[in-house]
Short mmCIF file of N, CA and C in Angstrom, two decimals:
data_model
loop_
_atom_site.label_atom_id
_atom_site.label_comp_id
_atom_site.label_asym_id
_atom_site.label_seq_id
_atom_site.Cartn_x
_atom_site.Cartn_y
_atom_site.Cartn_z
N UNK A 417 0.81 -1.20 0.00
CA UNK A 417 0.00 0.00 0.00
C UNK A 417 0.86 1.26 0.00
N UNK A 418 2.27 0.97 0.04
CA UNK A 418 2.99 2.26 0.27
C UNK A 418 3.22 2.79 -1.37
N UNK A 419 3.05 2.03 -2.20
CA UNK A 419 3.32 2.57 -3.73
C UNK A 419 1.57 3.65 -3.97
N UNK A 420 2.47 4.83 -4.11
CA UNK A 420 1.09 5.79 -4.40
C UNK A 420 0.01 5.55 -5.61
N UNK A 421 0.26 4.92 -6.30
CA UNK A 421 -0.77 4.09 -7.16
C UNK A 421 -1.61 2.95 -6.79
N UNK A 422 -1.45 3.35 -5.28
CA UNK A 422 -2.36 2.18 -4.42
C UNK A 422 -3.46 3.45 -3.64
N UNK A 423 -3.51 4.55 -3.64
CA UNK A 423 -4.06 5.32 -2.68
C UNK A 423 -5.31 4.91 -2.86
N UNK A 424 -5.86 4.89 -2.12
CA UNK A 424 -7.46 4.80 -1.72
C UNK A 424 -8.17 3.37 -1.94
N UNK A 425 -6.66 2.59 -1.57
CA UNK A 425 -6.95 1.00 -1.03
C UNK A 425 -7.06 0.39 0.00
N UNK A 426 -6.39 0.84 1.16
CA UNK A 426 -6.35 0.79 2.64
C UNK A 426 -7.90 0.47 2.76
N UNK A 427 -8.84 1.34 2.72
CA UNK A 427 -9.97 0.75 3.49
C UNK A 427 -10.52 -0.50 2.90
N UNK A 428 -10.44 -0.58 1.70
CA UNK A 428 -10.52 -2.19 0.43
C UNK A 428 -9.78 -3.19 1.67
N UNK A 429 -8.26 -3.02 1.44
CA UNK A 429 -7.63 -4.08 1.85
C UNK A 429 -7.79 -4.19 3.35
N UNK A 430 -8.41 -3.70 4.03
CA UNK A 430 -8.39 -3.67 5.45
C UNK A 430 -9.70 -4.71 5.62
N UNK A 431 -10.64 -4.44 5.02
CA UNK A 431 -12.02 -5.13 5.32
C UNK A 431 -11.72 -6.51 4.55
N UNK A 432 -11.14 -6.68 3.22
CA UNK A 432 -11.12 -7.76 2.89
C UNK A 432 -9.85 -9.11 3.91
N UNK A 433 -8.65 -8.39 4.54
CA UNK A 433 -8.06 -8.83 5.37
C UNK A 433 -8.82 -9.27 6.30
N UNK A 434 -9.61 -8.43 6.99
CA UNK A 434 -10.43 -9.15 7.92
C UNK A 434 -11.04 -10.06 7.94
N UNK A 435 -11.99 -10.02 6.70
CA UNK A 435 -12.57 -11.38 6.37
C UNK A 435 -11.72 -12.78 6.32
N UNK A 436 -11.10 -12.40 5.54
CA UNK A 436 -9.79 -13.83 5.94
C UNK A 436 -9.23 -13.96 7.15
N UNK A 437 -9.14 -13.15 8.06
CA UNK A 437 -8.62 -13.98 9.18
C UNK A 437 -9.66 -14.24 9.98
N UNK A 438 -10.84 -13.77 10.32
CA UNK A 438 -11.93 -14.04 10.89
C UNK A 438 -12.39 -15.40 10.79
N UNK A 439 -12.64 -15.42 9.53
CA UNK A 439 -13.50 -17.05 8.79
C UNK A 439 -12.45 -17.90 8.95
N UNK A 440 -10.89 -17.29 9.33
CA UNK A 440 -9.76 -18.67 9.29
C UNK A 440 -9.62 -19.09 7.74
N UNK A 441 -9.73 -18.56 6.54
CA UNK A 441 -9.50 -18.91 5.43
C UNK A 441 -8.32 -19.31 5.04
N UNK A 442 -7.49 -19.07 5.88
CA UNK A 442 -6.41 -19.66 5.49
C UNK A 442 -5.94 -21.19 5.78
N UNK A 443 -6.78 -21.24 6.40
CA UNK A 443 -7.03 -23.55 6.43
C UNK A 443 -7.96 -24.01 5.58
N UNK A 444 -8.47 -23.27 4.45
CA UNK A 444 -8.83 -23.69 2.92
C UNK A 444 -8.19 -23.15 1.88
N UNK A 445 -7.40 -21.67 2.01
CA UNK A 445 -6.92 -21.64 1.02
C UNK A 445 -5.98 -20.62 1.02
N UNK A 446 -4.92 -20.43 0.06
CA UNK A 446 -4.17 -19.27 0.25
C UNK A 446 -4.73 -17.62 0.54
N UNK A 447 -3.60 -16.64 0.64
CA UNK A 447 -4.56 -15.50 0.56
C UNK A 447 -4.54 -15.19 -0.50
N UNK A 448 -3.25 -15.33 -1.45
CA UNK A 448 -3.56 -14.91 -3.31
C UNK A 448 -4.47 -15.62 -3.44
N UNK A 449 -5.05 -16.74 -3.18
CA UNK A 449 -6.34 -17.52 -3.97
C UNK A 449 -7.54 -16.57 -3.18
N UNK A 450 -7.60 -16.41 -1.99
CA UNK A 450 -9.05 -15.46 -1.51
C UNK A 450 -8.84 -13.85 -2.45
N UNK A 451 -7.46 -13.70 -2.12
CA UNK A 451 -7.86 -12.23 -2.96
C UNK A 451 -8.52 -11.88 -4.29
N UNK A 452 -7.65 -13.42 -5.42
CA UNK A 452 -8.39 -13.68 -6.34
C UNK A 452 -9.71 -13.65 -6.77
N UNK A 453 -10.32 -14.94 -5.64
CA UNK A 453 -11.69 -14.74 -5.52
C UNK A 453 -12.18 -13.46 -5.10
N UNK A 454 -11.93 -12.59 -4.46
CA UNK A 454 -12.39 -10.98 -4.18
C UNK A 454 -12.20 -10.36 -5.37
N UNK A 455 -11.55 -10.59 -5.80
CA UNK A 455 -11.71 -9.75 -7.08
C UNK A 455 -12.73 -10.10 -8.12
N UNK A 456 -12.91 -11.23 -8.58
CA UNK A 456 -13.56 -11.85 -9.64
C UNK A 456 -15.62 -11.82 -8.31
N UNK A 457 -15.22 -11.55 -7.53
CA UNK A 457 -16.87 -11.06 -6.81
C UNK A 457 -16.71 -9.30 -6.85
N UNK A 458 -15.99 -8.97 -6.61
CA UNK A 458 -16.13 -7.56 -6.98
C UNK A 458 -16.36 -6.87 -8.41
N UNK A 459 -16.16 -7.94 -9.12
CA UNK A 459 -16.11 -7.64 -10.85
C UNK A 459 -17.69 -8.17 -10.87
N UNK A 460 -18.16 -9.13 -10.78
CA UNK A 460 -19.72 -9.96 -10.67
C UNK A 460 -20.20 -8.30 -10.13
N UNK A 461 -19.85 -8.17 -8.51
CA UNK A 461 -20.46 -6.93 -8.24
C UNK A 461 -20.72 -5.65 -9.32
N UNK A 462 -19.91 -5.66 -9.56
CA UNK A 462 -19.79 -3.97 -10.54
C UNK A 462 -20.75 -4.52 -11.75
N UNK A 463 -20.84 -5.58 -12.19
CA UNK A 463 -21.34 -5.77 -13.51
C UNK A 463 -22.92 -5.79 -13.22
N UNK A 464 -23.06 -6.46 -11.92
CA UNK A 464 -24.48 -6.27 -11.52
C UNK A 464 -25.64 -4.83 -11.17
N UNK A 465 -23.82 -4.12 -11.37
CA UNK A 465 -25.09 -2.43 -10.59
C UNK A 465 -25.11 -1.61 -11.73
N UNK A 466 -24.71 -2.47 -13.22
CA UNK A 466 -24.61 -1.43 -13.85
C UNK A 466 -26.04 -1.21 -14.18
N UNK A 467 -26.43 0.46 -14.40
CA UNK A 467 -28.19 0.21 -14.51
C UNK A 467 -28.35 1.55 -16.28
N UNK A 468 -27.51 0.28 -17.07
CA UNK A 468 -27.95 1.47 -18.15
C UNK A 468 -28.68 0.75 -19.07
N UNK A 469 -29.44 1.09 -20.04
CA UNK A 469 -30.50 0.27 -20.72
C UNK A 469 -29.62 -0.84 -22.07
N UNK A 470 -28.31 0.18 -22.18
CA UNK A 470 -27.87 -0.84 -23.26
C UNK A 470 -26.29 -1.62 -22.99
N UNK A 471 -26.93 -2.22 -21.45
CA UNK A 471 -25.76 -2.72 -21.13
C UNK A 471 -26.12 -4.11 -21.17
N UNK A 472 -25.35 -4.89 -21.74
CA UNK A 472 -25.21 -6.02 -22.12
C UNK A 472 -24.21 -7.05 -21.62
N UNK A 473 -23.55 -6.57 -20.26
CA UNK A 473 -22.45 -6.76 -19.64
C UNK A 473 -22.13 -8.46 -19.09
N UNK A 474 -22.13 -9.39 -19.94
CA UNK A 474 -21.77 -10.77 -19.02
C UNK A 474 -20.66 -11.13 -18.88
N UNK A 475 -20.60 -11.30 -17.50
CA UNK A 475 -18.93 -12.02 -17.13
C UNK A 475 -18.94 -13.67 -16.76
N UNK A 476 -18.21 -14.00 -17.74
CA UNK A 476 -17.72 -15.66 -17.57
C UNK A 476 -16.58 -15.71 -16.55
N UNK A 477 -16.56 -15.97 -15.78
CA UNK A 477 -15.07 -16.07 -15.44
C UNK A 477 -15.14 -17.73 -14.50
N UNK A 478 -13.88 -18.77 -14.63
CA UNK A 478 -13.72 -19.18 -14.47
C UNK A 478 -12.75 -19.47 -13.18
N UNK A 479 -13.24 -19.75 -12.03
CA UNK A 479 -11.97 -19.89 -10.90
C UNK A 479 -11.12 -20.30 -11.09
N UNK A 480 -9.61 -20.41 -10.87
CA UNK A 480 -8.42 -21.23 -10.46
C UNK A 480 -7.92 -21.03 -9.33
N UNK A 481 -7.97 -22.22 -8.62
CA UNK A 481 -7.07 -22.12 -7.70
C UNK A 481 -5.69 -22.79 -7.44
N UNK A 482 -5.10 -22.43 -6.40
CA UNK A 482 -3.20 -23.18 -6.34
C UNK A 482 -2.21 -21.88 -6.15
N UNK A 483 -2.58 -20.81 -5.60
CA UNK A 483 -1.85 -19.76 -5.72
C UNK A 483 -0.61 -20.24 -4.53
N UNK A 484 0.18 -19.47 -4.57
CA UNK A 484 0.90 -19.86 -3.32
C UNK A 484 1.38 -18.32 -2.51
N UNK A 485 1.23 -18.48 -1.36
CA UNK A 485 1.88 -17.09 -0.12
C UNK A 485 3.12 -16.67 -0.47
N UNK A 486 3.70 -15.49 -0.63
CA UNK A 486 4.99 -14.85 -0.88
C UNK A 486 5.00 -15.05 0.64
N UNK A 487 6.28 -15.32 1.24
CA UNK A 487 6.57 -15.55 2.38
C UNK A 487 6.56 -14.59 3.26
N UNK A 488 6.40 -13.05 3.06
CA UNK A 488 6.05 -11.72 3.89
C UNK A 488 4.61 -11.51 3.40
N UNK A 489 3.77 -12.03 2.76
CA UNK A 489 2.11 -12.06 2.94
C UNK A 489 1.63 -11.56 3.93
N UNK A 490 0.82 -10.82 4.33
CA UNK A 490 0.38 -9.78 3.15
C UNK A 490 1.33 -8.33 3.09
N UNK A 491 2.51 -8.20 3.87
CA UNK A 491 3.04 -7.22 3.84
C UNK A 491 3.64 -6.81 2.67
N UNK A 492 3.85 -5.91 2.15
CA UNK A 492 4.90 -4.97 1.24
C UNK A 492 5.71 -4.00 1.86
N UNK A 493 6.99 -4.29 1.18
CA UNK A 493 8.01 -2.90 1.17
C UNK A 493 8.08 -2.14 0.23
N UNK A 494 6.87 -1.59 -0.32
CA UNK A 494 7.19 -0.61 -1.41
C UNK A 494 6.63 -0.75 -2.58
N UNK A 495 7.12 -0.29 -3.74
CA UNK A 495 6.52 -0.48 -5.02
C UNK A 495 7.40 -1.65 -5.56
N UNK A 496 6.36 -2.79 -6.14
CA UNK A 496 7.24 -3.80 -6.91
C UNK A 496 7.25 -3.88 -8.42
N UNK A 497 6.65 -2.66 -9.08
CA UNK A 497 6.83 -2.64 -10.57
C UNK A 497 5.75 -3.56 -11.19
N UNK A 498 4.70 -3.58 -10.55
CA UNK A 498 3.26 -3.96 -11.49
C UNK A 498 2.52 -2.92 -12.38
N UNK A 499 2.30 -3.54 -13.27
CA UNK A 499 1.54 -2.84 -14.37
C UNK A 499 0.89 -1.20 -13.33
N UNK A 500 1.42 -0.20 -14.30
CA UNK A 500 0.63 0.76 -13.89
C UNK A 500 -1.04 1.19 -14.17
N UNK A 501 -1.74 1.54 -12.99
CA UNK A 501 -3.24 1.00 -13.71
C UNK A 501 -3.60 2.09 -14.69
N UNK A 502 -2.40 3.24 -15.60
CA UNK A 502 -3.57 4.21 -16.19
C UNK A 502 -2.69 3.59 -17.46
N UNK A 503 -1.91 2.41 -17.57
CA UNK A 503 -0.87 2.12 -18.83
C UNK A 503 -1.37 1.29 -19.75
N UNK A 504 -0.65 0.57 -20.76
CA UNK A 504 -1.67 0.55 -21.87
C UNK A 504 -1.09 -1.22 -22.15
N UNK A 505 -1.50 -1.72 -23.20
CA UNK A 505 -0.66 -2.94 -23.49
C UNK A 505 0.91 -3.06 -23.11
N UNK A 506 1.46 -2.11 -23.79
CA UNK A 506 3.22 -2.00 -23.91
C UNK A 506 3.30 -2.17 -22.12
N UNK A 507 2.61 -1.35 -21.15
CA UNK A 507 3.02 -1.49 -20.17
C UNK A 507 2.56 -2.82 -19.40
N UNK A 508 1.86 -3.71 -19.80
CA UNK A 508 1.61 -5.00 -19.04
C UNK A 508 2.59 -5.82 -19.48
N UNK A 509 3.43 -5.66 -21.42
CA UNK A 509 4.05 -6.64 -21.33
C UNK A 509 5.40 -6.08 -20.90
N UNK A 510 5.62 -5.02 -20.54
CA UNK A 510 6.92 -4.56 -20.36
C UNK A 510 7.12 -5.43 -18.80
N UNK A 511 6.02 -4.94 -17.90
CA UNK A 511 5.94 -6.46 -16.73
C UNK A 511 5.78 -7.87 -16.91
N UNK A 512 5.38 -8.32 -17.86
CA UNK A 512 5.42 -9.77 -18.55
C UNK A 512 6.49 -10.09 -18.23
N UNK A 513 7.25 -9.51 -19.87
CA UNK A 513 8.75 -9.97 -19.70
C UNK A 513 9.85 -9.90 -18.91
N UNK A 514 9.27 -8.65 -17.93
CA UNK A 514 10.41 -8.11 -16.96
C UNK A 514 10.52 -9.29 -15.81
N UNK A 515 8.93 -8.88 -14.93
CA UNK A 515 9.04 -10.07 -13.96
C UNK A 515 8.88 -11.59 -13.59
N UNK A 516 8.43 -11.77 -15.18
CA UNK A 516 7.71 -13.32 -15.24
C UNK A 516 8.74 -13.84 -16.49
N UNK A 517 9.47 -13.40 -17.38
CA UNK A 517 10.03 -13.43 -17.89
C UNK A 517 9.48 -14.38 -19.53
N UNK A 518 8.27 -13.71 -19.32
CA UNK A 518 7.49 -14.18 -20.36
C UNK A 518 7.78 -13.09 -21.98
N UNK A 519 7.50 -14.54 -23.05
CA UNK A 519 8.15 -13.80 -24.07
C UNK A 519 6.48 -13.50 -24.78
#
């Protein structure tokens, strides 16, 4: 949360943290796999409130799970060079190839 292209996530990640340690989710599943799932219900969410007449909006999405814990989960030190969210193709694969080393 300390990379400023995170601002106005704290209260997001605070409530969704909670939920995982509350329910004990982590004796079913990782937290990249719950966050996952938070996301792909927050996307269901948004698609559900859209209220315009020519929205046609369906989301397929398919679960996977198997993620695994970075060993300082959920903490960060900083910015780790993920896609910036206002960037365009060039900038997702410039992280592709950089950190995943995908061609």
């Amino acid at each position: 949360l300390q990379d400023p292209l995170n601002a106005g996530l704290e209260y997001c990640t605070k409530i969704i943290e909670s939920i995982y340690r509350k329910y004990q989710i982590g004796t079913m599943m990782s937290r990249a796999d719950f966050w996952s799932l938070a996301s792909e219900v927050a996307l269901i969410r948004g698609a559900l409130n859209i209220r315009h007449p020519q929205s046609h909006l369906t989301l397929r999405l398919q679960y996977l799970w198997g993620r695994h814990d970075c060993t300082n989960s959920p903490i960060s030190h900083g910015p780790v060079g993920y896609p910036n969210g206002h960037g365009d193709y060039g900038e997702v694969i410039r992280v592709m190839r950089g950190m995943f080393q995908l061609s």
